[in-house]
Short mmCIF file of C-alpha atoms in Angstrom, two decimals:
data_model
loop_
_atom_site.label_atom_id
_atom_site.label_comp_id
_atom_site.label_asym_id
_atom_site.label_seq_id
_atom_site.Cartn_x
_atom_site.Cartn_y
_atom_site.Cartn_z
CA UNK A 212 92.49 108.82 63.63
CA UNK A 213 89.00 108.52 65.12
CA UNK A 214 89.19 104.73 64.95
CA UNK A 215 92.56 104.80 66.72
CA UNK A 216 91.14 106.94 69.53
CA UNK A 217 88.12 104.66 69.84
CA UNK A 218 90.39 101.63 70.05
CA UNK A 219 92.56 103.37 72.65
CA UNK A 220 89.54 104.00 74.90
CA UNK A 221 88.12 100.51 74.40
CA UNK A 222 91.40 98.94 75.49
CA UNK A 223 91.66 101.10 78.61
CA UNK A 224 90.37 100.08 82.02
CA UNK A 225 87.69 102.03 83.86
CA UNK A 226 90.32 103.35 86.29
CA UNK A 227 92.54 104.51 83.41
CA UNK A 228 89.67 106.36 81.73
CA UNK A 229 88.73 107.97 85.05
CA UNK A 230 92.34 109.03 85.55
CA UNK A 231 92.51 110.55 82.06
CA UNK A 232 89.26 112.43 82.63
CA UNK A 233 90.55 113.65 86.01
CA UNK A 234 93.72 115.07 84.45
CA UNK A 235 91.75 116.78 81.66
CA UNK A 236 89.34 118.36 84.15
CA UNK A 237 92.28 119.38 86.33
CA UNK A 238 93.90 121.16 83.38
CA UNK A 239 90.64 122.91 82.52
CA UNK A 240 90.17 123.97 86.15
CA UNK A 241 93.70 125.36 86.34
CA UNK A 242 93.20 127.14 82.99
CA UNK A 243 90.79 129.55 84.65
CA UNK A 244 93.87 131.38 85.89
CA UNK A 245 95.97 130.97 82.71
CA UNK A 246 95.79 131.76 79.01
CA UNK A 247 93.74 129.53 76.71
CA UNK A 248 96.86 128.75 74.67
CA UNK A 249 98.34 127.13 77.78
CA UNK A 250 95.18 125.04 78.18
CA UNK A 251 95.59 123.68 74.65
CA UNK A 252 99.25 122.90 75.36
CA UNK A 253 98.44 121.15 78.65
CA UNK A 254 95.63 119.05 77.16
CA UNK A 255 97.91 118.07 74.28
CA UNK A 256 100.58 116.99 76.75
CA UNK A 257 98.00 115.02 78.76
CA UNK A 258 96.89 113.21 75.60
CA UNK A 259 100.47 112.46 74.49
CA UNK A 260 101.42 111.20 77.95
CA UNK A 261 98.40 108.89 78.01
CA UNK A 262 99.20 107.50 74.56
CA UNK A 263 102.83 106.91 75.52
CA UNK A 264 101.71 105.26 78.77
CA UNK A 265 99.39 102.86 76.90
CA UNK A 266 102.14 102.03 74.40
CA UNK A 267 104.53 101.29 77.23
CA UNK A 268 101.85 99.26 79.03
CA UNK A 269 101.25 97.16 75.92
CA UNK A 270 104.89 96.10 76.04
CA UNK A 271 105.25 95.61 79.79
CA UNK A 272 101.86 94.67 81.24
CA UNK A 273 102.40 90.96 80.55
CA UNK A 274 106.01 90.92 81.73
CA UNK A 275 105.82 92.07 85.34
CA UNK A 276 104.48 89.97 88.18
CA UNK A 277 105.08 92.30 91.12
CA UNK A 278 105.13 96.06 91.69
CA UNK A 279 107.40 97.97 94.05
CA UNK A 280 106.45 101.50 95.15
CA UNK A 281 109.05 103.82 96.68
CA UNK A 282 109.20 107.48 97.66
CA UNK A 283 112.31 109.00 96.12
CA UNK A 284 114.45 108.72 93.00
CA UNK A 285 117.49 107.54 94.95
CA UNK A 286 115.56 104.71 96.60
CA UNK A 287 113.96 103.56 93.36
CA UNK A 288 117.29 103.73 91.54
CA UNK A 289 119.00 101.56 94.16
CA UNK A 290 116.18 99.01 94.07
CA UNK A 291 116.35 98.78 90.27
CA UNK A 292 120.07 98.02 90.51
CA UNK A 293 119.43 95.44 93.23
CA UNK A 294 116.74 93.70 91.17
CA UNK A 295 118.94 93.74 88.07
CA UNK A 296 121.86 92.19 89.98
CA UNK A 297 119.55 89.41 91.12
CA UNK A 298 118.18 88.97 87.62
CA UNK A 299 114.63 89.80 88.74
CA UNK A 300 113.13 90.74 85.42
CA UNK A 301 109.46 90.49 86.31
CA UNK A 302 109.28 93.47 88.71
CA UNK A 303 107.95 96.97 88.02
CA UNK A 304 109.32 99.86 90.10
CA UNK A 305 107.21 102.99 90.63
CA UNK A 306 108.36 106.06 92.53
CA UNK A 307 107.04 109.39 93.79
CA UNK A 308 109.67 112.14 93.59
CA UNK A 309 107.71 114.54 95.80
CA UNK A 310 108.53 115.14 99.49
CA UNK A 311 105.44 114.39 101.58
CA UNK A 312 106.74 115.79 104.88
CA UNK A 313 106.36 119.34 103.56
CA UNK A 314 103.51 121.17 101.90
CA UNK A 315 99.77 120.64 102.38
CA UNK A 316 98.30 117.16 101.93
CA UNK A 317 94.74 118.38 102.46
CA UNK A 318 92.43 116.31 100.23
CA UNK A 319 95.45 115.26 98.15
CA UNK A 320 93.52 112.26 96.85
CA UNK A 321 91.10 114.69 95.17
CA UNK A 322 91.56 117.17 92.32
CA UNK A 323 91.15 120.21 94.57
CA UNK A 324 93.72 118.92 97.03
CA UNK A 325 96.29 118.27 94.32
CA UNK A 326 95.77 121.77 92.95
CA UNK A 327 96.01 123.24 96.47
CA UNK A 328 99.32 121.47 97.15
CA UNK A 329 101.05 122.59 93.97
CA UNK A 330 99.73 126.11 94.35
CA UNK A 331 101.34 126.24 97.82
CA UNK A 332 104.62 124.83 96.48
CA UNK A 333 104.66 127.40 93.68
CA UNK A 334 104.13 130.25 96.17
CA UNK A 335 106.64 129.12 98.82
CA UNK A 336 109.35 126.86 97.37
CA UNK A 337 111.83 128.02 94.74
CA UNK A 338 111.98 125.93 91.57
CA UNK A 339 114.12 126.50 88.51
CA UNK A 340 112.60 126.69 85.03
CA UNK A 341 109.84 124.16 84.44
CA UNK A 342 110.91 122.00 87.39
CA UNK A 343 107.65 122.40 89.30
CA UNK A 344 105.50 121.63 86.26
CA UNK A 345 107.62 118.56 85.55
CA UNK A 346 107.26 117.40 89.16
CA UNK A 347 103.50 117.85 88.92
CA UNK A 348 103.39 115.88 85.68
CA UNK A 349 105.47 113.01 87.10
CA UNK A 350 103.22 112.95 90.19
CA UNK A 351 100.14 112.56 88.00
CA UNK A 352 101.80 109.88 85.88
CA UNK A 353 102.71 107.85 88.97
CA UNK A 354 99.12 108.06 90.22
CA UNK A 355 97.90 106.82 86.82
CA UNK A 356 100.34 103.90 86.88
CA UNK A 357 99.27 102.92 90.40
CA UNK A 358 95.59 103.04 89.47
CA UNK A 359 96.31 100.86 86.42
CA UNK A 360 97.95 98.01 88.37
CA UNK A 361 95.88 94.85 87.79
CA UNK A 362 94.23 93.45 90.93
CA UNK A 363 96.13 90.15 90.76
CA UNK A 364 99.58 91.81 90.94
CA UNK A 365 101.11 91.90 94.45
CA UNK A 366 102.48 95.28 95.58
CA UNK A 367 105.40 95.94 97.92
CA UNK A 368 105.73 99.43 99.41
CA UNK A 369 109.16 100.42 100.76
CA UNK A 370 109.01 102.83 103.69
CA UNK A 371 111.45 104.20 106.27
CA UNK A 372 111.06 105.87 109.64
CA UNK A 373 110.39 109.46 108.60
CA UNK A 374 107.35 111.67 108.05
CA UNK A 375 107.96 111.86 104.30
CA UNK A 376 107.70 108.14 103.59
CA UNK A 377 105.16 107.40 106.32
CA UNK A 378 102.79 110.10 105.01
CA UNK A 379 103.29 108.84 101.46
CA UNK A 380 102.60 105.26 102.59
CA UNK A 381 99.19 106.23 103.94
CA UNK A 382 98.44 108.24 100.81
CA UNK A 383 99.23 105.33 98.50
CA UNK A 384 97.26 102.85 100.59
CA UNK A 385 94.28 105.19 100.34
CA UNK A 386 94.72 105.33 96.55
CA UNK A 387 94.64 101.52 96.58
CA UNK A 388 91.47 101.49 98.67
CA UNK A 389 89.01 98.97 97.30
CA UNK A 390 91.59 97.18 95.11
CA UNK A 391 92.19 93.49 95.72
CA UNK A 392 95.99 93.46 95.39
CA UNK A 393 98.00 91.65 98.04
CA UNK A 394 100.01 94.39 99.81
CA UNK A 395 103.35 94.11 101.58
CA UNK A 396 105.26 96.78 103.49
CA UNK A 397 109.06 96.61 103.40
CA UNK A 398 110.00 98.44 106.59
CA UNK A 399 113.51 99.88 106.12
CA UNK A 400 113.58 101.46 109.61
CA UNK A 401 115.54 98.51 110.99
CA UNK A 402 118.46 99.39 108.70
CA UNK A 403 119.37 102.32 111.00
CA UNK A 404 119.03 104.87 108.20
CA UNK A 405 116.94 108.02 108.15
CA UNK A 406 115.30 107.19 104.83
CA UNK A 407 115.16 104.40 102.29
CA UNK A 408 117.16 106.46 99.80
CA UNK A 409 120.26 106.02 101.98
CA UNK A 410 120.26 102.26 101.45
CA UNK A 411 122.79 100.77 99.05
CA UNK A 412 121.64 98.40 96.29
CA UNK A 413 123.37 95.57 98.16
CA UNK A 414 121.43 96.29 101.35
CA UNK A 415 118.14 96.59 99.48
CA UNK A 416 118.85 93.31 97.72
CA UNK A 417 119.30 91.57 101.07
CA UNK A 418 116.06 93.09 102.40
CA UNK A 419 114.22 92.08 99.22
CA UNK A 420 114.73 88.43 100.11
CA UNK A 421 112.95 88.83 103.47
CA UNK A 422 109.43 90.11 102.83
CA UNK A 423 107.08 90.21 105.81
CA UNK A 424 103.50 88.95 105.88
CA UNK A 425 100.96 90.86 103.75
CA UNK A 426 98.70 93.49 105.26
CA UNK A 427 95.36 92.17 106.44
CA UNK A 428 92.06 93.94 106.00
CA UNK A 429 92.13 95.56 109.45
CA UNK A 430 95.62 96.97 108.89
CA UNK A 431 94.65 98.42 105.53
CA UNK A 432 91.58 100.07 107.01
CA UNK A 433 93.68 101.53 109.85
CA UNK A 434 96.13 103.10 107.38
CA UNK A 435 93.27 104.44 105.24
CA UNK A 436 91.67 106.06 108.29
CA UNK A 437 94.98 107.61 109.30
CA UNK A 438 95.25 109.12 105.84
CA UNK A 439 91.74 110.56 106.09
CA UNK A 440 92.74 112.19 109.37
CA UNK A 441 95.95 113.59 107.88
CA UNK A 442 94.26 114.86 104.73
CA UNK A 443 91.60 116.69 106.73
CA UNK A 444 94.16 119.17 108.12
CA UNK A 445 95.82 122.26 106.68
CA UNK A 446 99.31 121.94 108.23
CA UNK A 447 102.25 122.19 105.84
CA UNK A 448 104.93 120.49 107.96
CA UNK A 449 105.13 117.01 109.46
CA UNK A 450 107.83 115.26 111.50
CA UNK A 451 108.33 111.67 112.70
CA UNK A 452 108.36 111.37 116.48
CA UNK A 453 107.99 108.31 118.71
CA UNK A 454 106.89 106.18 115.79
CA UNK A 455 104.11 108.55 114.71
CA UNK A 456 103.52 111.33 112.21
CA UNK A 457 103.29 114.60 114.13
CA UNK A 458 101.87 117.76 112.59
CA UNK A 459 103.85 120.84 113.63
CA UNK A 460 103.83 124.59 113.09
CA UNK A 461 105.28 126.04 109.92
CA UNK A 462 108.05 127.77 111.91
CA UNK A 463 109.01 124.61 113.82
CA UNK A 464 112.63 124.65 112.57
CA UNK A 465 113.22 128.42 112.67
CA UNK A 466 115.01 128.40 116.03
CA UNK A 467 117.18 125.52 114.88
CA UNK A 468 118.16 127.48 111.77
CA UNK A 469 119.10 130.49 113.93
CA UNK A 470 121.15 128.36 116.37
CA UNK A 471 122.95 126.74 113.43
CA UNK A 472 123.83 130.18 112.05
CA UNK A 473 125.17 131.21 115.48
CA UNK A 474 127.33 128.08 115.59
CA UNK A 475 128.71 128.69 112.12
CA UNK A 476 129.58 132.30 112.98
CA UNK A 477 131.59 131.03 115.94
CA UNK A 478 133.33 128.31 113.96
CA UNK A 479 134.24 130.74 111.19
CA UNK A 480 135.49 133.19 113.83
CA UNK A 481 133.68 136.06 112.18
CA UNK A 482 130.18 137.38 111.86
CA UNK A 483 130.35 138.06 108.14
CA UNK A 484 128.04 136.82 105.45
CA UNK A 485 127.85 133.10 104.75
CA UNK A 486 126.37 131.47 101.68
CA UNK A 487 122.77 130.47 102.38
CA UNK A 488 123.58 127.13 100.77
CA UNK A 489 126.21 126.55 103.48
CA UNK A 490 123.74 127.34 106.26
CA UNK A 491 120.98 125.21 104.76
CA UNK A 492 123.42 122.36 104.15
CA UNK A 493 124.42 122.39 107.82
CA UNK A 494 120.79 122.38 108.94
CA UNK A 495 119.92 119.59 106.52
CA UNK A 496 122.90 117.50 107.56
CA UNK A 497 122.22 117.59 111.29
CA UNK A 498 118.45 117.64 111.68
CA UNK A 499 117.10 114.15 112.33
CA UNK A 500 114.11 114.51 110.05
CA UNK A 501 113.51 114.03 106.34
CA UNK A 502 112.83 117.61 105.22
CA UNK A 503 113.54 118.99 101.77
CA UNK A 504 116.28 121.65 101.50
CA UNK A 505 113.78 123.83 99.63
CA UNK A 506 111.68 124.08 102.77
CA UNK A 507 114.63 125.24 104.88
CA UNK A 508 115.47 127.80 102.19
CA UNK A 509 111.88 129.04 102.37
CA UNK A 510 112.23 129.50 106.13
CA UNK A 511 115.54 131.36 105.72
CA UNK A 512 113.81 133.80 103.37
CA UNK A 513 111.03 134.17 105.93
CA UNK A 514 113.59 135.00 108.63
CA UNK A 515 115.15 137.56 106.30
CA UNK A 516 111.75 139.22 105.87
CA UNK A 517 111.30 139.27 109.65
CA UNK A 518 114.64 140.99 110.15
CA UNK A 519 116.48 138.07 111.77
CA UNK A 520 119.00 137.77 108.93
CA UNK A 521 120.66 140.35 106.74
CA UNK A 522 121.02 139.44 103.08
CA UNK A 523 123.55 140.08 100.35
CA UNK A 524 122.62 139.06 96.83
CA UNK A 525 119.37 138.09 95.14
CA UNK A 526 117.31 135.23 96.69
CA UNK A 527 116.28 133.60 93.43
CA UNK A 528 118.11 130.43 94.50
CA UNK A 529 120.16 129.60 97.60
CA UNK A 530 123.48 129.75 95.71
CA UNK A 531 122.86 133.36 94.68
CA UNK A 532 122.76 135.01 98.10
CA UNK A 533 124.44 135.10 101.47
CA UNK A 534 123.10 135.81 104.95
CA UNK A 535 124.26 136.75 108.41
CA UNK A 536 122.51 137.24 111.71
CA UNK A 537 121.76 140.81 112.66
#
């Protein structure tokens, strides 16, 4: 067993070993607020995930010649279909499932920033079961995979015109700081969609065939500096306005939520209770920003606490309670 562990470390890159150490220290740091049994469980999971990653890498590291990075499961799923239809078997697709337009991104490229973000999500956004822990684990795995990309492999990052993907773009480019990979940005804004996840596999396949020129050194530095500026702030909400990421107040959408509730009351011709899921769905469907429904649900609960809405039911998830304006 000792020889196997020694061989595993010897066949890992410096970045991979640093990533493993980071995750172990992160678990130990977080264990200060949990039971020691949970620490053992977390470290065991970290070890197993690393072993599985290295096994997978042993099979695939010689078979892919390009990496695609996307910000959403829908977008990555569509791209995989598009690449399969075009018989592109040498591409690796990586995806972040997190929503970067909400929640703090302060020092997210550091251990303390990552802990701060998920602590905020745990305290403000409702998750079912182990969903948050699974999201956190997938986030860490994606970071490890990005750090392990060999320098000679070109990377294409797909990004649309919204604060979620634009924030994530700057984050990833900062993670790639110092690496020698040739970097391309596939700008999906011209497709007239709010986010890349709305693109069909056919549309993504067509865009795949028209890659723009790679980023030069000056462009990379500019994106890295923009990330440093973003990650130095404590705001938890970002929107996309006039081609730029704009940091806004936490209650930025509260008035819009209230106006939407007023409109629904009129359309329903009564002022009775409406399912919070219906209200949040209406807000989500009409707002021209990429914001997670969990964030709008958090703001509805905040408005309930401030006496703007009355509530019927238990707010453990949006489908379990109804609201109406007082």
